[in-house]
Coordinates of C-alpha atoms and ligand atoms in Angstrom, one line a residue:
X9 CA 0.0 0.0 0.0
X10 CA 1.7 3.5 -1.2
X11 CA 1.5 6.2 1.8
X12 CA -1.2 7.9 2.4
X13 CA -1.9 11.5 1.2
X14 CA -3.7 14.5 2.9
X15 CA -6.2 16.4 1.0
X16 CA -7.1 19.8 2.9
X17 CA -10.0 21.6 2.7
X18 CA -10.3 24.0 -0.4
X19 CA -8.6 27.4 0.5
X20 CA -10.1 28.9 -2.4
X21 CA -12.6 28.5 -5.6
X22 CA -11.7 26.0 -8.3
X23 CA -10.6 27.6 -11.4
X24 CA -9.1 26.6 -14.8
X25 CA -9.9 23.5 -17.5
X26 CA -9.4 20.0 -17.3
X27 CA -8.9 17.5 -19.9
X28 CA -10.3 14.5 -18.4
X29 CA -8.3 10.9 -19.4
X30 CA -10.1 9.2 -22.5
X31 CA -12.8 7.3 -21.7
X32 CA -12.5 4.1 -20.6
X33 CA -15.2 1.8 -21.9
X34 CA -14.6 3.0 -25.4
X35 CA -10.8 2.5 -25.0
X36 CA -11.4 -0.8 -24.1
X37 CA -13.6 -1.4 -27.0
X38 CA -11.6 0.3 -29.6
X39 CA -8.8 -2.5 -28.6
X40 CA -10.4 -5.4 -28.8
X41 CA -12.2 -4.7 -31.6
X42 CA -9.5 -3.4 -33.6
X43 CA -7.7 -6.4 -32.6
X44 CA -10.9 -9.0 -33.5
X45 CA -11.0 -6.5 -37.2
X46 CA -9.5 -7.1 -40.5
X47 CA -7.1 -4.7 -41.2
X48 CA -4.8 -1.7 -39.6
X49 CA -6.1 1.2 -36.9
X50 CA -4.7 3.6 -35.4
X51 CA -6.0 4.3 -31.9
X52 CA -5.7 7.8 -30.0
X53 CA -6.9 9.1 -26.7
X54 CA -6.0 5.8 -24.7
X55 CA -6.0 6.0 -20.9
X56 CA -2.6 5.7 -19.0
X57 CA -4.9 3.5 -17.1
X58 CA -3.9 0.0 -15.5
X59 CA -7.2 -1.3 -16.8
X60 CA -6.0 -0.5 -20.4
X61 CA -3.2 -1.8 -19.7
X62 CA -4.6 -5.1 -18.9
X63 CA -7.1 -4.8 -22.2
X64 CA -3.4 -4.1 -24.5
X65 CA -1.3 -6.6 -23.0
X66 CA -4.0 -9.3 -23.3
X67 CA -4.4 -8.4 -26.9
X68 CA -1.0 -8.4 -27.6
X69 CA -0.9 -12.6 -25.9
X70 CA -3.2 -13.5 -28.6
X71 CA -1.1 -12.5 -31.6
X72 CA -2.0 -8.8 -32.4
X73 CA 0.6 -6.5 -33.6
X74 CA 0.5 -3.3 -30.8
X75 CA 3.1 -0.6 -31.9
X76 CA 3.0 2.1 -29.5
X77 CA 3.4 5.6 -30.8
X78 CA 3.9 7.7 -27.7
X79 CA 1.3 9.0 -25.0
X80 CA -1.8 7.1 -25.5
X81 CA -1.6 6.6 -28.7
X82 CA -1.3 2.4 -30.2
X83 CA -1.5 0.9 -34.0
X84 CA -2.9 -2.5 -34.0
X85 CA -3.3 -5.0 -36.7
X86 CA -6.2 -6.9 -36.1
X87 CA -6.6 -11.0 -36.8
X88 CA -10.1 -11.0 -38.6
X89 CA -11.5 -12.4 -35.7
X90 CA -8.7 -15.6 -35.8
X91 CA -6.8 -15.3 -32.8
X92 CA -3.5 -17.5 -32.0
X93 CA -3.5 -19.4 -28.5
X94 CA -1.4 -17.0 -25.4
X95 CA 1.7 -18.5 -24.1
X96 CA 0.0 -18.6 -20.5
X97 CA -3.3 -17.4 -18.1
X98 CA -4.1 -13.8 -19.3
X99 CA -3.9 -11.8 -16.2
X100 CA -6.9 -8.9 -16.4
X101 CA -5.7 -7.3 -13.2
X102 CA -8.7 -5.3 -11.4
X103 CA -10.6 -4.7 -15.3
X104 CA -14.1 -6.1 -15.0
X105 CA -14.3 -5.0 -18.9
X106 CA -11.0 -6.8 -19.6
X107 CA -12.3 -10.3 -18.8
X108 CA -15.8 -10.3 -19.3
X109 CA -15.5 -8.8 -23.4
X110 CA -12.7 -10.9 -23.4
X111 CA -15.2 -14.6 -22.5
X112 CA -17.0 -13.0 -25.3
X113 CA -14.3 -12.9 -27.8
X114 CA -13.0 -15.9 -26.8
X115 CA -15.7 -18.5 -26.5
X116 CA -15.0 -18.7 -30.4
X117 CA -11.8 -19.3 -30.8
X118 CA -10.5 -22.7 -31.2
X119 CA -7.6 -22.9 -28.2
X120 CA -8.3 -22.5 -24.5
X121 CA -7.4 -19.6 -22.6
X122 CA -7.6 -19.0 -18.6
X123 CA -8.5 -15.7 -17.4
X124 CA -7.3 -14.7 -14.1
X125 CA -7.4 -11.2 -12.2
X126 CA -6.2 -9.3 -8.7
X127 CA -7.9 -9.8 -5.5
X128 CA -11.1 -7.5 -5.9
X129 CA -11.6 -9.0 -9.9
X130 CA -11.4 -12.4 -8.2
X131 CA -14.3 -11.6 -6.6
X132 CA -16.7 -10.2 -9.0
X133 CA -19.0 -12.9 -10.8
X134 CA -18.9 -14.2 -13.5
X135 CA -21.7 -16.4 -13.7
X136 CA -23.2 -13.6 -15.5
X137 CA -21.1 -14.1 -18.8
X138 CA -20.8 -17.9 -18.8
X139 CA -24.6 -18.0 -18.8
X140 CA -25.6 -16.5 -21.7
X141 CA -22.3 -17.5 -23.4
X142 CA -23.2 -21.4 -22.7
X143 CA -26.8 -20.4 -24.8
X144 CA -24.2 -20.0 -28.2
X145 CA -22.5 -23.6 -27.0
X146 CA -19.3 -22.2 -25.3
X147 CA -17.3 -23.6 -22.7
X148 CA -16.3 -21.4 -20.5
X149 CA -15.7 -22.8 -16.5
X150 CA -15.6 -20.7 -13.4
X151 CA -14.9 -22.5 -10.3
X152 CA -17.8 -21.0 -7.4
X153 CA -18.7 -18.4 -10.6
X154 CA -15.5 -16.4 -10.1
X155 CA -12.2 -16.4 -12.0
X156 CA -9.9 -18.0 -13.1
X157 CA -11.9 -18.5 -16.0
X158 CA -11.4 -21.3 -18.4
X159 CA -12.6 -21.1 -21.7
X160 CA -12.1 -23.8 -24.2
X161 CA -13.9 -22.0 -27.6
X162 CA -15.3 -23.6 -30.2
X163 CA -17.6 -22.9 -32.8
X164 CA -20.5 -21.6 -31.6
X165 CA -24.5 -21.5 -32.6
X166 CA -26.8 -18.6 -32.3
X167 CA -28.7 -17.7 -29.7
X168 CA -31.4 -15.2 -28.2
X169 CA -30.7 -14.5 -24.6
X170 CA -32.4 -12.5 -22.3
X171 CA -30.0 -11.0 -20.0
X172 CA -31.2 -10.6 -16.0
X173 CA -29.9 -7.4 -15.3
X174 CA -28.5 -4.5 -17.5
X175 CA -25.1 -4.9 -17.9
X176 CA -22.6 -3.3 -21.2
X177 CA -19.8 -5.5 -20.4
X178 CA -22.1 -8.9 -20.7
X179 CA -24.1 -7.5 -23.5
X180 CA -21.1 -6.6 -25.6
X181 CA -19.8 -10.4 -24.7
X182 CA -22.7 -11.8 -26.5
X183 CA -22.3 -9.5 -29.1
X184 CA -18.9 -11.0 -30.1
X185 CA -19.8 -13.9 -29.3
X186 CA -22.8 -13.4 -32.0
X187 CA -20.2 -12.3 -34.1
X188 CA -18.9 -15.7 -34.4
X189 CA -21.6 -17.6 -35.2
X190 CA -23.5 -18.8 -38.6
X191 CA -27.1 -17.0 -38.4
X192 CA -29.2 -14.6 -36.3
X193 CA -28.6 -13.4 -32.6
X194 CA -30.5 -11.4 -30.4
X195 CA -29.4 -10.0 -26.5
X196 CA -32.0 -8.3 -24.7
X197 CA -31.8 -6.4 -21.7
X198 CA -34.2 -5.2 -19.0
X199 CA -33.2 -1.8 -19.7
X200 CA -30.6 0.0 -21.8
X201 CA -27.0 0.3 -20.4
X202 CA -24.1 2.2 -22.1
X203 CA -24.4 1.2 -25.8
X204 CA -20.6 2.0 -26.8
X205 CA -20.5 -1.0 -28.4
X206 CA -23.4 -1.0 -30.2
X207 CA -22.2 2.6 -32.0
X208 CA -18.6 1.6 -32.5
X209 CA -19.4 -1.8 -33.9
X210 CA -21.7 -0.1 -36.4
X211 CA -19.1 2.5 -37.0
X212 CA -17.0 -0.6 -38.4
X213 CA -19.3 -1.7 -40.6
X214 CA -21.6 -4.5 -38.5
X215 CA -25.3 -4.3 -39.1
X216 CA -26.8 -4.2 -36.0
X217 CA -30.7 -4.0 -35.0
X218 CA -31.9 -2.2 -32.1
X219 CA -35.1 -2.0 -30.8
X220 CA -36.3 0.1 -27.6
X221 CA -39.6 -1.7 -27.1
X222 CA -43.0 -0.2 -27.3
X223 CA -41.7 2.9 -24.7
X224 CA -38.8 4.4 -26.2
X225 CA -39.7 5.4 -29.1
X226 CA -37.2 5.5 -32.0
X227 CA -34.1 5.2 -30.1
X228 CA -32.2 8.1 -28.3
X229 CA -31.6 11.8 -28.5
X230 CA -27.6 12.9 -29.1
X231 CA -28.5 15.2 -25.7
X232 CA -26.8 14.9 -22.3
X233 CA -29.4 16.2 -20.5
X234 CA -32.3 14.0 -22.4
X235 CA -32.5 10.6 -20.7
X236 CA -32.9 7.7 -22.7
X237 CA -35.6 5.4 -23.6
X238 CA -36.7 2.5 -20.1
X239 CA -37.9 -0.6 -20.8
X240 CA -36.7 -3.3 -22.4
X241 CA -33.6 -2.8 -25.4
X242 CA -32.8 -5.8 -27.6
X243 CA -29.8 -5.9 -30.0
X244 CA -29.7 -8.0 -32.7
X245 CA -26.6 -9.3 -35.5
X246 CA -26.6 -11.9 -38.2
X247 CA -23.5 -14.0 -37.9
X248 CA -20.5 -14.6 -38.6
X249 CA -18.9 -10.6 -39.2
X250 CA -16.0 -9.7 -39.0
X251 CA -15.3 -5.7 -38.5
X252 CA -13.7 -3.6 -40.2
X253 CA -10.5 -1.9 -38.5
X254 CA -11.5 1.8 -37.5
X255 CA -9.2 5.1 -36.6
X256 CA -10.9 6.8 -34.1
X257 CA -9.6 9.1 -31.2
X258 CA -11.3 8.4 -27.8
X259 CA -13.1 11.1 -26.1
X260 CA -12.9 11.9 -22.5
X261 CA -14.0 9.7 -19.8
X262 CA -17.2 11.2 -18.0
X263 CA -17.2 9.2 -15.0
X264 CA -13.2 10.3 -14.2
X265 CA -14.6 14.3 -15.1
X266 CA -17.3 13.5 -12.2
X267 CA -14.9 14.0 -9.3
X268 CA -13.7 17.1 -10.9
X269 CA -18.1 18.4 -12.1
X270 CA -18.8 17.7 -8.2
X271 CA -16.0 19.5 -6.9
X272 CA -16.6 22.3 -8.8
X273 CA -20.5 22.2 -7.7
X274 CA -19.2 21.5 -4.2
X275 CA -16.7 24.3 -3.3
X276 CA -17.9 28.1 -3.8
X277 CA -16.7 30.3 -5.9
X278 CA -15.4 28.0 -8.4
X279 CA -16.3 28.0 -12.5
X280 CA -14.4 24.6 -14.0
X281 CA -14.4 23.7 -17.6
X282 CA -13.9 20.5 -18.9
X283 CA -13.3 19.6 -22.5
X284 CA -13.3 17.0 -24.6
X285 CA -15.6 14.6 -22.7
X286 CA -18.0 12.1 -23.5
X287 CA -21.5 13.2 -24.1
X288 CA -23.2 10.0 -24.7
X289 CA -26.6 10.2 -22.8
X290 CA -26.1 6.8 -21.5
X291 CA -22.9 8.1 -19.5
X292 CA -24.8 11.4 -18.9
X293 CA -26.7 10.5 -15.7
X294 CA -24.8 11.8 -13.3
X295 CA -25.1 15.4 -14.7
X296 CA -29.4 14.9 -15.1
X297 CA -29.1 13.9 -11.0
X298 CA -26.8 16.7 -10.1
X299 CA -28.5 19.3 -12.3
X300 CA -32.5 18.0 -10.4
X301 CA -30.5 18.6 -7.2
X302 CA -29.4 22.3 -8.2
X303 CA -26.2 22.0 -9.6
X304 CA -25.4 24.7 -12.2
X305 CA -24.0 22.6 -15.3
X306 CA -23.8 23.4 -19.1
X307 CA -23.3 21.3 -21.8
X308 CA -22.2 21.7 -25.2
X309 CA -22.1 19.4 -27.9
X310 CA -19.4 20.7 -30.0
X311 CA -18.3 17.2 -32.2
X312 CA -18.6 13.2 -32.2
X313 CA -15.9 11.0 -32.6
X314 CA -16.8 7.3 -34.2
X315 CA -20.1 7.8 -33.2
X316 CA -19.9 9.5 -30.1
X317 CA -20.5 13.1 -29.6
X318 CA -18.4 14.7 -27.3
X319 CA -17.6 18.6 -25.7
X320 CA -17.6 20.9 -23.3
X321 CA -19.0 21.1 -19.5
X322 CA -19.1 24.4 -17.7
X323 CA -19.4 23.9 -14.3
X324 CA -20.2 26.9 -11.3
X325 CA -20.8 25.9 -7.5
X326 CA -24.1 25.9 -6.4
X327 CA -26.0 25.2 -3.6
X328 CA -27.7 21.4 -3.7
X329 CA -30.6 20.0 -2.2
X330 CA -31.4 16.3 -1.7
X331 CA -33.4 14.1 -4.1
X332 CA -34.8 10.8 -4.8
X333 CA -32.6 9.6 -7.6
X334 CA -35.1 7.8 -10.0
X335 CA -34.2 4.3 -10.3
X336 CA -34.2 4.9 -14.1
X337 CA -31.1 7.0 -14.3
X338 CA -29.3 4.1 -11.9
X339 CA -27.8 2.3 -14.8
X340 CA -26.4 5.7 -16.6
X341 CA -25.3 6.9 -12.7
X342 CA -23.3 3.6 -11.8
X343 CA -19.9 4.4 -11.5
X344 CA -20.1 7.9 -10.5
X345 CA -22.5 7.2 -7.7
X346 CA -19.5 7.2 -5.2
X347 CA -19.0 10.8 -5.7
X348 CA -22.7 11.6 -6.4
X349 CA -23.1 10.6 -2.9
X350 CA -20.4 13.4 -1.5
X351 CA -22.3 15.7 -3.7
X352 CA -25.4 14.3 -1.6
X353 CA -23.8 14.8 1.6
X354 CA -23.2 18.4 1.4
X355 CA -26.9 19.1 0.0
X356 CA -29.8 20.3 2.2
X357 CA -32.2 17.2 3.1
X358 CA -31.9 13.9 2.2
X359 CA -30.7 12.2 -1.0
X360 CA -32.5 8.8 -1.4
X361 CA -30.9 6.0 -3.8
X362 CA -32.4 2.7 -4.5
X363 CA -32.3 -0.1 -7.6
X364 CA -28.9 0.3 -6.9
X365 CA -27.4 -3.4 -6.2
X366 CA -25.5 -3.7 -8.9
X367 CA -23.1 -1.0 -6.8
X368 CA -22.6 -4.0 -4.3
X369 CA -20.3 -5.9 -7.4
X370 CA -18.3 -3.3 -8.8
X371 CA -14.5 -3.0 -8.3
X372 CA -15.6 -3.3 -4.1
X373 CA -19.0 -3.4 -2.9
X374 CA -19.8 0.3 -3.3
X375 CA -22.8 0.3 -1.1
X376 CA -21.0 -0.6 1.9
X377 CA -18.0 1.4 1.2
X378 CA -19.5 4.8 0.3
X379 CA -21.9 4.3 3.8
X380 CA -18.6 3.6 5.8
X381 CA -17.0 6.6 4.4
X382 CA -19.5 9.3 5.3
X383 CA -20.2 8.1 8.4
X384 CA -16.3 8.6 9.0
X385 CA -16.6 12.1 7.7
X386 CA -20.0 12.8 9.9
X387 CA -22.5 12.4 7.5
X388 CA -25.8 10.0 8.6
X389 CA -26.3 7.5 6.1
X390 CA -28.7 4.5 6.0
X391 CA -27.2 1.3 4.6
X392 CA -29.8 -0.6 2.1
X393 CA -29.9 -3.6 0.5
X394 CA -29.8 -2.1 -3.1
X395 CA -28.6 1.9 -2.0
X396 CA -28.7 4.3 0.4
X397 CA -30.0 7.0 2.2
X398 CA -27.9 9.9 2.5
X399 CA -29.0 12.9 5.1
X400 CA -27.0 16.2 3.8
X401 CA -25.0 18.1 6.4
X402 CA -21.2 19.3 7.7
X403 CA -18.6 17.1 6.5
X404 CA -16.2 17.4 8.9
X405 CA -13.2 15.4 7.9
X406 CA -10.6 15.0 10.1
X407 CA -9.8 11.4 9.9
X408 CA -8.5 8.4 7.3
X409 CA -10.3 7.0 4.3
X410 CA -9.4 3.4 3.3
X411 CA -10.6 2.8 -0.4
X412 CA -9.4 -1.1 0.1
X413 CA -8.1 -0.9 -3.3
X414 CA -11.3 0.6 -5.4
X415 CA -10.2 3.7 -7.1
X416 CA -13.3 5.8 -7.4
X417 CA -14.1 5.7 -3.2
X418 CA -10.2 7.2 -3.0
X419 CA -11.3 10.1 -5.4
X420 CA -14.9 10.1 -3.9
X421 CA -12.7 11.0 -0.3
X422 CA -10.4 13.2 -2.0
X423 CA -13.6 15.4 -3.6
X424 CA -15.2 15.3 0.1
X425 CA -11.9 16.6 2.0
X426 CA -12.0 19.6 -0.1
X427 CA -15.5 20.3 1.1
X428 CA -14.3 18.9 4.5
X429 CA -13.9 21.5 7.8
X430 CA -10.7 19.4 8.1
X431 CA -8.2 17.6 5.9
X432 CA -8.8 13.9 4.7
X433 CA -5.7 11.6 4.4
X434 CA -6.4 8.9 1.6
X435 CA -5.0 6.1 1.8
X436 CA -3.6 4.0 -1.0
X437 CA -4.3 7.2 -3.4
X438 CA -2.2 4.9 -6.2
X439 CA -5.5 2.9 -6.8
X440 CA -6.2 6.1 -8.5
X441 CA -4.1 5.2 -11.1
X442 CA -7.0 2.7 -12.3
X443 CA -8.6 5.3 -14.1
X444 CA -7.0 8.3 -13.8
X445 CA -3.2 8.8 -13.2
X446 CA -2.3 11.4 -12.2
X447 CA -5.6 12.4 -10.6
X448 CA -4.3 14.1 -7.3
X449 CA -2.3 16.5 -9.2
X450 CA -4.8 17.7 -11.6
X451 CA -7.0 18.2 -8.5
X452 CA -3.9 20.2 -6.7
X453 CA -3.2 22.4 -9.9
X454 CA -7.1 23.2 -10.4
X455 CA -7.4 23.8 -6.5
X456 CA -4.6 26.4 -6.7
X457 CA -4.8 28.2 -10.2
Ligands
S3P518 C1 -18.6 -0.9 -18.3 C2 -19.9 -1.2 -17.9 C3 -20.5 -0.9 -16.6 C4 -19.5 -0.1 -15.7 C5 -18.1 -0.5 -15.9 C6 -17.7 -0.4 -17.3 C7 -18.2 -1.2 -19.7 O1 -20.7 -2.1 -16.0 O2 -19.9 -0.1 -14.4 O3 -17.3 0.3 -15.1 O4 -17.2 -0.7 -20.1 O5 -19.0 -1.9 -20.4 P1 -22.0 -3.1 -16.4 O6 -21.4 -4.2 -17.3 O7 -22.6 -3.5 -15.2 O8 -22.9 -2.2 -17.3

């Protein structure tokens, strides 16, 4: 465990722009799929992130050609979806996304391959992607539905699965795993999640069908502050396809911006920018929640990349008041929750989360661990099984915050101790380094421009 770091109370409004890290799911994406495509890519806008680093690494055990061309910046040539057997177990360190678009991949490829991971990884299930994997005849094993995984692919048939809750990382397995397979395939999920994969993959040339279900309409709006369609979302692909390789720089990752948007909300006086980010509505929660609970945010579209439109926030502090987060915007919320509830602990009257248990299974079980941490920093919280109950009041800080190795609770504390009467110490602040390297700093420079 690296030492831990004080954060003190702001002295002063936060001023200046940020250029958050690009975004994460898409770099992910535009990896594996450039690596699963037929032909060259160029990819720009890649995290410094350990998670990517898990995503490139892995690639580059199955045979693809990774030339690094300086700061975040990779050429791949992809294998037209025929990948050759890695030397060993492909270690996916603490990426969720790693290994579970990785069964997804693999569960057609003639060779066996075992995924393993870090501690908290080791933990997460993955029952969730062997289920619907095993409806296209894939093999995957996971001792007690954890990794190591062990997948021994083969050639797989079509299937229609219904997926049991909404997850991007499962739906975009069965998506490759469609992808391999001779006929039609459908995933459908209870509601939508992030559909990065959805608009990348038809950026490189898959047909893909999507329906929103009697409710939505005809699909979503390219608006931040529109949500999208509820109810159920189905995807559907005639097999096999093979992408096309696509250039495409990766915009800015919303959910690392959050800390930076609530800090800004959080500590008066202060008008942040941030540019380049991620305006897809089904990263966009966040801002919809903050914005109900008073937050003053703008949003401009000024460009898309791939697919994906992209611009400016302008952020000034505001006063906030507590709300009941509709269950609705949970699965466009998820990972910046964390910090949304710092944001709910300074507000007036009570924040109220629920449909929330998917936070129990993330990278720690966020529930518990963003009720332990207010309650350090005086806040009254109510623990529930799927959320939270946040009453707004004085943080008062003074003490240590313990992420146990999940990087958004040690930016969560850091966002807190600058609303804090007294100075936070975070502990571990390298699991920061997950997401956003050299987040601390960024904080420091914007904290003191
Ligand atoms: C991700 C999807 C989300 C999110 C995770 C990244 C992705 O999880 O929490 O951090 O890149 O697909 P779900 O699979 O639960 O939607």
């Amino acid at each position: 465990m690296s030492a831990g770091l004080v954060v003190r109370p702001a002295a002063g409004p936060l001023a200046g722009t940020v250029i958050p890290p690009g975004d994460k799911s898409i770099a992910h994406r535009a990896i594996l799929f450039n690596a699963a495509a037929e032909g060259e890519s160029r990819v720009e806008g890649i995290p410094g992130s350990e998670d990517l680093a898990s995503t490139l690494r892995a690639v580059s055990a199955f045979g693809v050609e990774v030339k690094r061309e300086g700061d975040g910046i990779a050429r791949l040539r992809g294998r037209a979806m025929a990948f050759s057997e890695a030397p060993g177990p492909i270690d996916c360190g603490n990426s969720g996304t790693t290994s579970r678009l990785l069964a997804g991949l693999l569960a057609g490829q003639d060779f066996e391959t075992v995924l393993t991971g870090d501690a908290s990884l080791s933990r997460r299930p993955m029952r969730r992607v062997v289920d619907p994997l095993a409806g296209f005849g894939a093999s995957l094993t996971a001792a007690d539905g954890c990794l190591p995984l062990v997948i021994r692919g083969t050639q797989l048939v079509p299937a229609r699965c219904r997926l049991p809750v909404a997850s991007a990382q499962v739906k975009t397995a069965v998506l490759l795993a469609a992808m391999q397979a001779t006929g039609e395939s459908t995933v459908t999920e209870p509601s939508l999640s992030r559909d990065h994969s959805e608009i990348m993959l038809a950026a490189m040339g898959v047909d893909l069908e999507r329906d929103f279900g009697g409710s939505g309409g005809q699909g979503l709006v390219a608006d931040p502050f529109v949500i999208p369609p509820g109810g159920e979302h189905a995807v559907s692909l005639s097999g096999p396809r093979v992408p096309t390789s696509l250039d495409l720089r990766v915009c800015g990752d919303i959910s690392s911006a959050a800390f930076f948007v609530v800090a800004a909300v959080l500590v008066p006086g202060s008008v942040l920018r941030l540019r380049g980010v991620c305006l897809n509505p089904t990263r966009t929660g966040f801002l919809r929640v903050l914005r109900s609970m008073g937050a003053d945010i703008e949003a401009v579209v000024e460009g898309e990349s791939a697919g994906e439109c992209y611009g400016t926030l302008t952020v000034r502090s505001s006063g906030l008041v507590g709300v009941d987060l509709a269950e609705e915007e949970v699965p466009f919320t998820i990972d910046e929750l964390p910090v949304l509830a710092v944001a709910a602990a300074h507000a007036d009257g009570v924040t109220r989360i629920r449909g929330a248990a998917e936070l129990r299974i993330k990278e720690g079980d966020r529930v518990r661990a963003v009720c332990v941490m207010l309650s350090a920093l005086g806040i009254k919280v109510a623990e529930h099984d799927d959320g939270m109950d946040i009453y707004g009041g004085t943080i008062r800080g003074g003490v240590e915050v313990d992420p146990a190795g999940d990087h958004r609770i040690a930016m969560s504390a850091a966002v807190a101790a600058l609303a804090a009467e007294q100075a936070v110490t975070v502990l571990d602040p390298r699991v920061a380094d997950v997401s956003f390297p050299g987040f601390f700093k960024e904080l420091e420079r914007v904290s003191s421009s």
